[in-house]
mmCIF file of N, CA and C in Angstrom:
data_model
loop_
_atom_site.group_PDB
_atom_site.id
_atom_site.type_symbol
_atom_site.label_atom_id
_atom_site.label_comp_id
_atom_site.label_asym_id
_atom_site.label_seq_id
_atom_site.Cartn_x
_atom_site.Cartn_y
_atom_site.Cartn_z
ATOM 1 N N UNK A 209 45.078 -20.139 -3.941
ATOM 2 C CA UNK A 209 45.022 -19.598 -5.278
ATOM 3 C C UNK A 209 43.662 -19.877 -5.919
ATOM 4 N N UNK A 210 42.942 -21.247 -5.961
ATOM 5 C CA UNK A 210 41.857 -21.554 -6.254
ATOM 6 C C UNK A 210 40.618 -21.099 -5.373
ATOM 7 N N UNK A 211 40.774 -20.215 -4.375
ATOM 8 C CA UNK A 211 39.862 -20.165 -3.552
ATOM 9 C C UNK A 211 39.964 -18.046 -4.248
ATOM 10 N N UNK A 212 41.155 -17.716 -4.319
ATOM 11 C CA UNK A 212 40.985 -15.949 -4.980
ATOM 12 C C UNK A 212 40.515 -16.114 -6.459
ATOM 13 N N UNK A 213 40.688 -17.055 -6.711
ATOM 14 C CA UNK A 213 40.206 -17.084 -8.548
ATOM 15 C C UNK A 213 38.683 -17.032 -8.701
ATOM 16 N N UNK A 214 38.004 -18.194 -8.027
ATOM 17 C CA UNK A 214 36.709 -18.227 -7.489
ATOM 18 C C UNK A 214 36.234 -16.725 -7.172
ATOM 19 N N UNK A 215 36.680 -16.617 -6.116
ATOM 20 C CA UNK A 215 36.136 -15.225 -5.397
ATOM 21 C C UNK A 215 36.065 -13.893 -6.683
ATOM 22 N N UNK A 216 37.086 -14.012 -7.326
ATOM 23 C CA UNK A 216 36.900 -12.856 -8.415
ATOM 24 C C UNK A 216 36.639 -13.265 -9.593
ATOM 25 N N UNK A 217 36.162 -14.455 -10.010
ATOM 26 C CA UNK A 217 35.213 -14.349 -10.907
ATOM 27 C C UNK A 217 33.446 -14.528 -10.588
ATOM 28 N N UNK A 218 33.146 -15.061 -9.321
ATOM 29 C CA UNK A 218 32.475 -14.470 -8.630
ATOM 30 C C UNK A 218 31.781 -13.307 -8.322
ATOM 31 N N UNK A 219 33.024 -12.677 -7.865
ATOM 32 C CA UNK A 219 32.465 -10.926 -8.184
ATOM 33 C C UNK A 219 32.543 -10.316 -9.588
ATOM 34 N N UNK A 220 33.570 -11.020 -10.397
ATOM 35 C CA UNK A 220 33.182 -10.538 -11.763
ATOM 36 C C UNK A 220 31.661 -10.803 -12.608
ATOM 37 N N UNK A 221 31.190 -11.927 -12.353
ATOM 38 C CA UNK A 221 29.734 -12.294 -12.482
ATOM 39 C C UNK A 221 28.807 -11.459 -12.314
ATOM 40 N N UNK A 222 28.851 -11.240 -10.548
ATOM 41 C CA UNK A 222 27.543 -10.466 -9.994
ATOM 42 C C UNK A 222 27.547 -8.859 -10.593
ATOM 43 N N UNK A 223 29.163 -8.214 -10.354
ATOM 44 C CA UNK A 223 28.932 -6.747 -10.851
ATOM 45 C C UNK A 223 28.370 -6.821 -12.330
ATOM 46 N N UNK A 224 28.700 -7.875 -13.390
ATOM 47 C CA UNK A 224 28.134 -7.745 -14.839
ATOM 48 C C UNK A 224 26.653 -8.078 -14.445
ATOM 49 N N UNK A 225 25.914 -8.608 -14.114
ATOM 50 C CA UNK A 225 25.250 -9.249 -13.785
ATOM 51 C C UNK A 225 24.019 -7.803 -13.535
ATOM 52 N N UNK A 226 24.806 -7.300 -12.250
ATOM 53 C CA UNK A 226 24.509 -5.959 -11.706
ATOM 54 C C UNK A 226 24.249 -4.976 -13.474
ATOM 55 N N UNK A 227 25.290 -4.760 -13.956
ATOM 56 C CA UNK A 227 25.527 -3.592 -14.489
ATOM 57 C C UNK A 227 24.605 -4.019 -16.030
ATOM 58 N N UNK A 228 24.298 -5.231 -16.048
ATOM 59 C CA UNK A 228 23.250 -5.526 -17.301
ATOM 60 C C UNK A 228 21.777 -4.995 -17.563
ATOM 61 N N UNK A 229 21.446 -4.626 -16.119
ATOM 62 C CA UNK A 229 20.200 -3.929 -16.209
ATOM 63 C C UNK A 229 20.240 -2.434 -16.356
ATOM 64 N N UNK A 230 19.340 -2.064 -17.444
ATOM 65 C CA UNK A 230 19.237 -0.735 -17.601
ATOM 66 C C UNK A 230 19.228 0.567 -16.419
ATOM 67 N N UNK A 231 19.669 1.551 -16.920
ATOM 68 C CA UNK A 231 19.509 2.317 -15.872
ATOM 69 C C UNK A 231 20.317 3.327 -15.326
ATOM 70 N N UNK A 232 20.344 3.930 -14.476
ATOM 71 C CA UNK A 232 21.318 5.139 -14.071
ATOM 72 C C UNK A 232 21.319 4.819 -12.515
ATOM 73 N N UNK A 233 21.749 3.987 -11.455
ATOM 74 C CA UNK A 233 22.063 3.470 -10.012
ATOM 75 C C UNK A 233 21.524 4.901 -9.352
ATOM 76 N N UNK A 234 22.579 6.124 -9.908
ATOM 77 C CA UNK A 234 22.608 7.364 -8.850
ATOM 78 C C UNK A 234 21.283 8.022 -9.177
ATOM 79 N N UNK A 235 20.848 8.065 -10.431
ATOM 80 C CA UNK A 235 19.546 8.332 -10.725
ATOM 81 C C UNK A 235 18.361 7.855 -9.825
ATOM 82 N N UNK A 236 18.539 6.957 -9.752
ATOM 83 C CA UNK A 236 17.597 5.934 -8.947
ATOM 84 C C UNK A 236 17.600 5.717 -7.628
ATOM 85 N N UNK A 237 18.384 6.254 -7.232
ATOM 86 C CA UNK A 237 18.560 6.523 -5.576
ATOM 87 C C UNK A 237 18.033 7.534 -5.343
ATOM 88 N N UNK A 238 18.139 8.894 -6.041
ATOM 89 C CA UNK A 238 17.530 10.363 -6.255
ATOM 90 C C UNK A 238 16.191 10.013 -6.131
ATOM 91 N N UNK A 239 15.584 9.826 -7.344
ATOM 92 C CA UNK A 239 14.025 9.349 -7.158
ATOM 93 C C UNK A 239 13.712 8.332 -6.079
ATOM 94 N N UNK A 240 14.284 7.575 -5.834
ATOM 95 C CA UNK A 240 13.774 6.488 -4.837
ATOM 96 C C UNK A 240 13.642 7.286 -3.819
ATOM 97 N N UNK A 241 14.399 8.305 -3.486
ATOM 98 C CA UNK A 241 14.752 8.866 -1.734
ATOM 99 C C UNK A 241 13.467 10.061 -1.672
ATOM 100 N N UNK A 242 13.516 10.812 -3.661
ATOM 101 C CA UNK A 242 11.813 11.321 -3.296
ATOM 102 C C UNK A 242 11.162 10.824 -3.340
ATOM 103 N N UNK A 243 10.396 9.870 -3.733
ATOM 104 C CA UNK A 243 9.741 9.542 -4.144
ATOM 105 C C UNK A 243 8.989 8.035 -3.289
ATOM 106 N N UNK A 244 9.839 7.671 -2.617
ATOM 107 C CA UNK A 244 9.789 6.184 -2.013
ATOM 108 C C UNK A 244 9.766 6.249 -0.178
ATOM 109 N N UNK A 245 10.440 7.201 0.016
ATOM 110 C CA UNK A 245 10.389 7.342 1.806
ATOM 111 C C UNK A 245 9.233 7.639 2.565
ATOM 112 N N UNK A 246 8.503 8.501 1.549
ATOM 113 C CA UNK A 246 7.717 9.216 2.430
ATOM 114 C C UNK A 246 6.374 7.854 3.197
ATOM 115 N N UNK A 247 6.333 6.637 2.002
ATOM 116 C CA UNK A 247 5.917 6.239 2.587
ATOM 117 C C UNK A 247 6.307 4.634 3.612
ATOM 118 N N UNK A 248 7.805 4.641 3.289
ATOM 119 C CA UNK A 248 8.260 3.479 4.008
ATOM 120 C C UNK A 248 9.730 3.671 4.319
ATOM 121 N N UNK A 249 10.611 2.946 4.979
ATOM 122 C CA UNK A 249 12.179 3.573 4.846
ATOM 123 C C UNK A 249 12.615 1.904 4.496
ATOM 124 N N UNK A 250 14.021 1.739 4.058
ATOM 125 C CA UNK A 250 14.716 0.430 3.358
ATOM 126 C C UNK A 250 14.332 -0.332 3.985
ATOM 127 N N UNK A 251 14.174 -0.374 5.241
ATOM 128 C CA UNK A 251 13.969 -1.943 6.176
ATOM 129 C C UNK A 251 12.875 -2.803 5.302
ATOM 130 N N UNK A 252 12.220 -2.070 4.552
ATOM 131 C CA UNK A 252 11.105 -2.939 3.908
ATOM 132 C C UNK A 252 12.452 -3.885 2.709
ATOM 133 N N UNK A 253 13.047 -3.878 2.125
ATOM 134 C CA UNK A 253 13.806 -4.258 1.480
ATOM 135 C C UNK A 253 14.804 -5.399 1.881
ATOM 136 N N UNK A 254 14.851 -5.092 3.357
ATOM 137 C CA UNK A 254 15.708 -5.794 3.788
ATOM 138 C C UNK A 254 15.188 -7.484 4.574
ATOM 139 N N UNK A 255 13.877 -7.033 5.002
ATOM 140 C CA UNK A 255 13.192 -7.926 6.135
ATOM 141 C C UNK A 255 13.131 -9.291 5.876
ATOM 142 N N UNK A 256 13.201 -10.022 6.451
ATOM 143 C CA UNK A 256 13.340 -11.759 6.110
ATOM 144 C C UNK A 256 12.073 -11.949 5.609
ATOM 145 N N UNK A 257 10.885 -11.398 5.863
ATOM 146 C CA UNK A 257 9.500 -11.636 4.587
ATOM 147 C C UNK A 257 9.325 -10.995 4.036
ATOM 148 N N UNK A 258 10.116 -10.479 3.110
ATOM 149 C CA UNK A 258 10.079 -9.695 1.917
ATOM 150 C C UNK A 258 9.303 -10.126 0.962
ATOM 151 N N UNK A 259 8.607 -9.317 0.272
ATOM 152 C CA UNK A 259 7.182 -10.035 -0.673
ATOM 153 C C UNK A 259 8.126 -10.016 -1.844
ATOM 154 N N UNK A 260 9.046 -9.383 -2.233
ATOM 155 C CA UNK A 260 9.672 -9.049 -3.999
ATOM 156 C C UNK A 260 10.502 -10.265 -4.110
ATOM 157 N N UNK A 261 10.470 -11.300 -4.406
ATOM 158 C CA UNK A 261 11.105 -12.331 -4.476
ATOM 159 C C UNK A 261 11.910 -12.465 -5.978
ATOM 160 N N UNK A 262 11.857 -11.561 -6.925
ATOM 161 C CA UNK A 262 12.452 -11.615 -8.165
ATOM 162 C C UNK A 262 12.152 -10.690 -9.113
ATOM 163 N N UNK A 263 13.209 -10.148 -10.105
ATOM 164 C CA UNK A 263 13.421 -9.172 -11.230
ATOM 165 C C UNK A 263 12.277 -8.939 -11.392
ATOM 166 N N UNK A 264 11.441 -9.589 -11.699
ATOM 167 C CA UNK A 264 9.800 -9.036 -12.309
ATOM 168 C C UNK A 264 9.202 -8.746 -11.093
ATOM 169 N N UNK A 265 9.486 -9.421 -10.170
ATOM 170 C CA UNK A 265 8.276 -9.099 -8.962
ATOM 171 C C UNK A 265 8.810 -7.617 -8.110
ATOM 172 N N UNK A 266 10.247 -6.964 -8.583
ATOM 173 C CA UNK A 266 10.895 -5.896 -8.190
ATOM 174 C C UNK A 266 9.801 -4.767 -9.548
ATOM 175 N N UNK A 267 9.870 -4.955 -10.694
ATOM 176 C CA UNK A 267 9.314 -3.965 -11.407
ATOM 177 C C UNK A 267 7.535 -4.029 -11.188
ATOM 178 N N UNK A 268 6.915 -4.943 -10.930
ATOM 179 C CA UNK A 268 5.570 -4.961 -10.436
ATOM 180 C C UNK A 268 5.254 -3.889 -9.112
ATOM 181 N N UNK A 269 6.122 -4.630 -8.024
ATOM 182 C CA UNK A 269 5.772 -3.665 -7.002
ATOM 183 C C UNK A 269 6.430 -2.325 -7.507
ATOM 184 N N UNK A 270 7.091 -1.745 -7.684
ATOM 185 C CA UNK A 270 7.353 -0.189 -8.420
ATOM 186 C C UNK A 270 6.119 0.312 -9.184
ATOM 187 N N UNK A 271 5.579 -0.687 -9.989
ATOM 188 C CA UNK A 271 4.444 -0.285 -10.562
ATOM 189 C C UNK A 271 3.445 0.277 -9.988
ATOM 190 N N UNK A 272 3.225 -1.096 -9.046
ATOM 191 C CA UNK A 272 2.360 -0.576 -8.099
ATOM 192 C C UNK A 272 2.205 0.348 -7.166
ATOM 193 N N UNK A 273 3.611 0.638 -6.744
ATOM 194 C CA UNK A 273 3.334 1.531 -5.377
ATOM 195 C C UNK A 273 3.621 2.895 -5.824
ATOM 196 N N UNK A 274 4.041 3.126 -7.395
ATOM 197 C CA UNK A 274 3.975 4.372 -7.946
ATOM 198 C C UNK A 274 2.640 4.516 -8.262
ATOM 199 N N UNK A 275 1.780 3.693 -8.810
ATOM 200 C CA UNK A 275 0.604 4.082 -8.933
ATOM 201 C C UNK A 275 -0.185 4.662 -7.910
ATOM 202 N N UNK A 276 -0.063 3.658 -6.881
ATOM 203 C CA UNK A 276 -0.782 3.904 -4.949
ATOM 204 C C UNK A 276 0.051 5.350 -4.657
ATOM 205 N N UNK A 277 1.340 5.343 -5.341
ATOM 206 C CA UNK A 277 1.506 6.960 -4.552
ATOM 207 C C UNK A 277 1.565 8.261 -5.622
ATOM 208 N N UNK A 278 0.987 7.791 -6.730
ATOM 209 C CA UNK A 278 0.707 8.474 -7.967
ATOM 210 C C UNK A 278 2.040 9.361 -8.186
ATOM 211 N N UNK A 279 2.769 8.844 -8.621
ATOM 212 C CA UNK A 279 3.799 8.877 -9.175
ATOM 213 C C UNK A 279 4.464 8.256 -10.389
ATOM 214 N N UNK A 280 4.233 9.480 -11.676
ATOM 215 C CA UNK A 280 5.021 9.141 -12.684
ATOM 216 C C UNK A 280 6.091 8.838 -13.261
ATOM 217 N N UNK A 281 6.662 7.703 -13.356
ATOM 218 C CA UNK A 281 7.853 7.948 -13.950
ATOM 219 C C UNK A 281 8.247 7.448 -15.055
ATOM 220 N N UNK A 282 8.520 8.551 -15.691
ATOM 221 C CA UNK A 282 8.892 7.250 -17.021
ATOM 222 C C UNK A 282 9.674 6.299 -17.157
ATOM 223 N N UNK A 283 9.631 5.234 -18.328
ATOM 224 C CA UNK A 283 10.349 4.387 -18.154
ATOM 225 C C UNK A 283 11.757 4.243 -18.093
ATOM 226 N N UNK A 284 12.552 5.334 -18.141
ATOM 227 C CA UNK A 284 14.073 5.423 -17.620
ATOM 228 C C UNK A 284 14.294 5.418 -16.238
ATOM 229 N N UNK A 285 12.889 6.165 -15.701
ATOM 230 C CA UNK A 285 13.114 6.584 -14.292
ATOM 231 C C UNK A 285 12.690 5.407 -13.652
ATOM 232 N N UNK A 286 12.334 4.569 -14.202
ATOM 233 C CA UNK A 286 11.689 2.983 -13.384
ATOM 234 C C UNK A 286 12.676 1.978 -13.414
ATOM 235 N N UNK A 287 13.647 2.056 -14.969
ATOM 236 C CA UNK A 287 14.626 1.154 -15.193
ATOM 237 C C UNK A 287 15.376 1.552 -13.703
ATOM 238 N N UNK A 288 15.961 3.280 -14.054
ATOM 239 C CA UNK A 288 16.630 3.723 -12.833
ATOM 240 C C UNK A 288 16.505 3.321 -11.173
ATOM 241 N N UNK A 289 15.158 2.937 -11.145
ATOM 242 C CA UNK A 289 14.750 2.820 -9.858
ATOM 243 C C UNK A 289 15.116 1.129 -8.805
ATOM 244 N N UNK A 290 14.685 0.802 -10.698
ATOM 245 C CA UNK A 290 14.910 -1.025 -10.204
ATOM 246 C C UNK A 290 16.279 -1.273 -10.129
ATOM 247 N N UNK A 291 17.098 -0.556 -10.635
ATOM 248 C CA UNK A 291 18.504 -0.629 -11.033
ATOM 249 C C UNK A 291 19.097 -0.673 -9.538
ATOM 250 N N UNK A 292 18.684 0.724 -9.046
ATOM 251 C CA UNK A 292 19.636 1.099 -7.678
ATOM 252 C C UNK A 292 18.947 0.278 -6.263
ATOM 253 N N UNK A 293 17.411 -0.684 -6.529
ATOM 254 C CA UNK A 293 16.975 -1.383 -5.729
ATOM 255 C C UNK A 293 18.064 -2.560 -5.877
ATOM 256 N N UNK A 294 17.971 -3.204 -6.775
ATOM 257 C CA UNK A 294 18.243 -4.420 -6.691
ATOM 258 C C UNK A 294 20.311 -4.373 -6.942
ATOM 259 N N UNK A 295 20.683 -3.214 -7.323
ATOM 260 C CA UNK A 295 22.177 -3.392 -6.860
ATOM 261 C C UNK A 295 22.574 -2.801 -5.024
ATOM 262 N N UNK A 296 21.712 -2.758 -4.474
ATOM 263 C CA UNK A 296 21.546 -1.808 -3.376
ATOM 264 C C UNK A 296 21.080 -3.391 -2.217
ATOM 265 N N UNK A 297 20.010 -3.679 -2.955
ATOM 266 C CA UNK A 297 19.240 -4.605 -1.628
ATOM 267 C C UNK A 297 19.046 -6.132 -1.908
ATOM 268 N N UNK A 298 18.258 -6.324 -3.427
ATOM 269 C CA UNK A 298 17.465 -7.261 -4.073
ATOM 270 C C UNK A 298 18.589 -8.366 -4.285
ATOM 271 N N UNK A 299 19.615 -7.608 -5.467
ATOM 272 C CA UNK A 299 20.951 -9.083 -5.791
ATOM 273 C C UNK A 299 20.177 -9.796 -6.538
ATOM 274 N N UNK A 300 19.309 -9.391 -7.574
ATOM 275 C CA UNK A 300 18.863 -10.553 -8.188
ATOM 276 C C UNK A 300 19.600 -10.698 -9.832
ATOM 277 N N UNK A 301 19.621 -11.491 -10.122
ATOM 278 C CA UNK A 301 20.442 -11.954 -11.435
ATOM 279 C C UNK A 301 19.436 -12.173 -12.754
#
């Protein structure tokens, strides 16, 4: 009993946690998939030396690699972007 209580407030945590950052998830998968493949595919997200080590260091590199691939987005479409990264790969709180 103490071990399912845990577990779902647990997951009650992370999904709020998740759902606190601005944004549109499905939005952000849309743009990510134009906008983001052409020059890498998820494994970069996933790899045990991953350079994005946290919330800010997730909206920096976006910054950056929209700039390097000159790509505008406004700031809904960036909230959107970080949104569906980090409920997708990142998990950061």
């Amino acid at each position: 009993m103490k071990r399912t209580l845990f577990a779902l407030v647990t997951f009650a945590v992370g999904v709020s946690a998740h759902a606190a950052l601005p944004g549109d998830s499905a939005q952000g998968k849309r743009l990510h998939d134009a906008n983001c493949m052409g020059c890498h595919n998820t494994s970069v997200y996933t790899r045990k030396d991953r350079r994005i080590q946290s919330l800010d260091g997730l909206h920096q590199q976006l910054n950056d690699c929209s700039h390097a691939a000159k790509v505008k987005f406004v700031v809904e479409e960036q909230r959107s972007v970080v949104k569906y990264l980090n409920e997708q790969f990142y998990k950061f709180k």
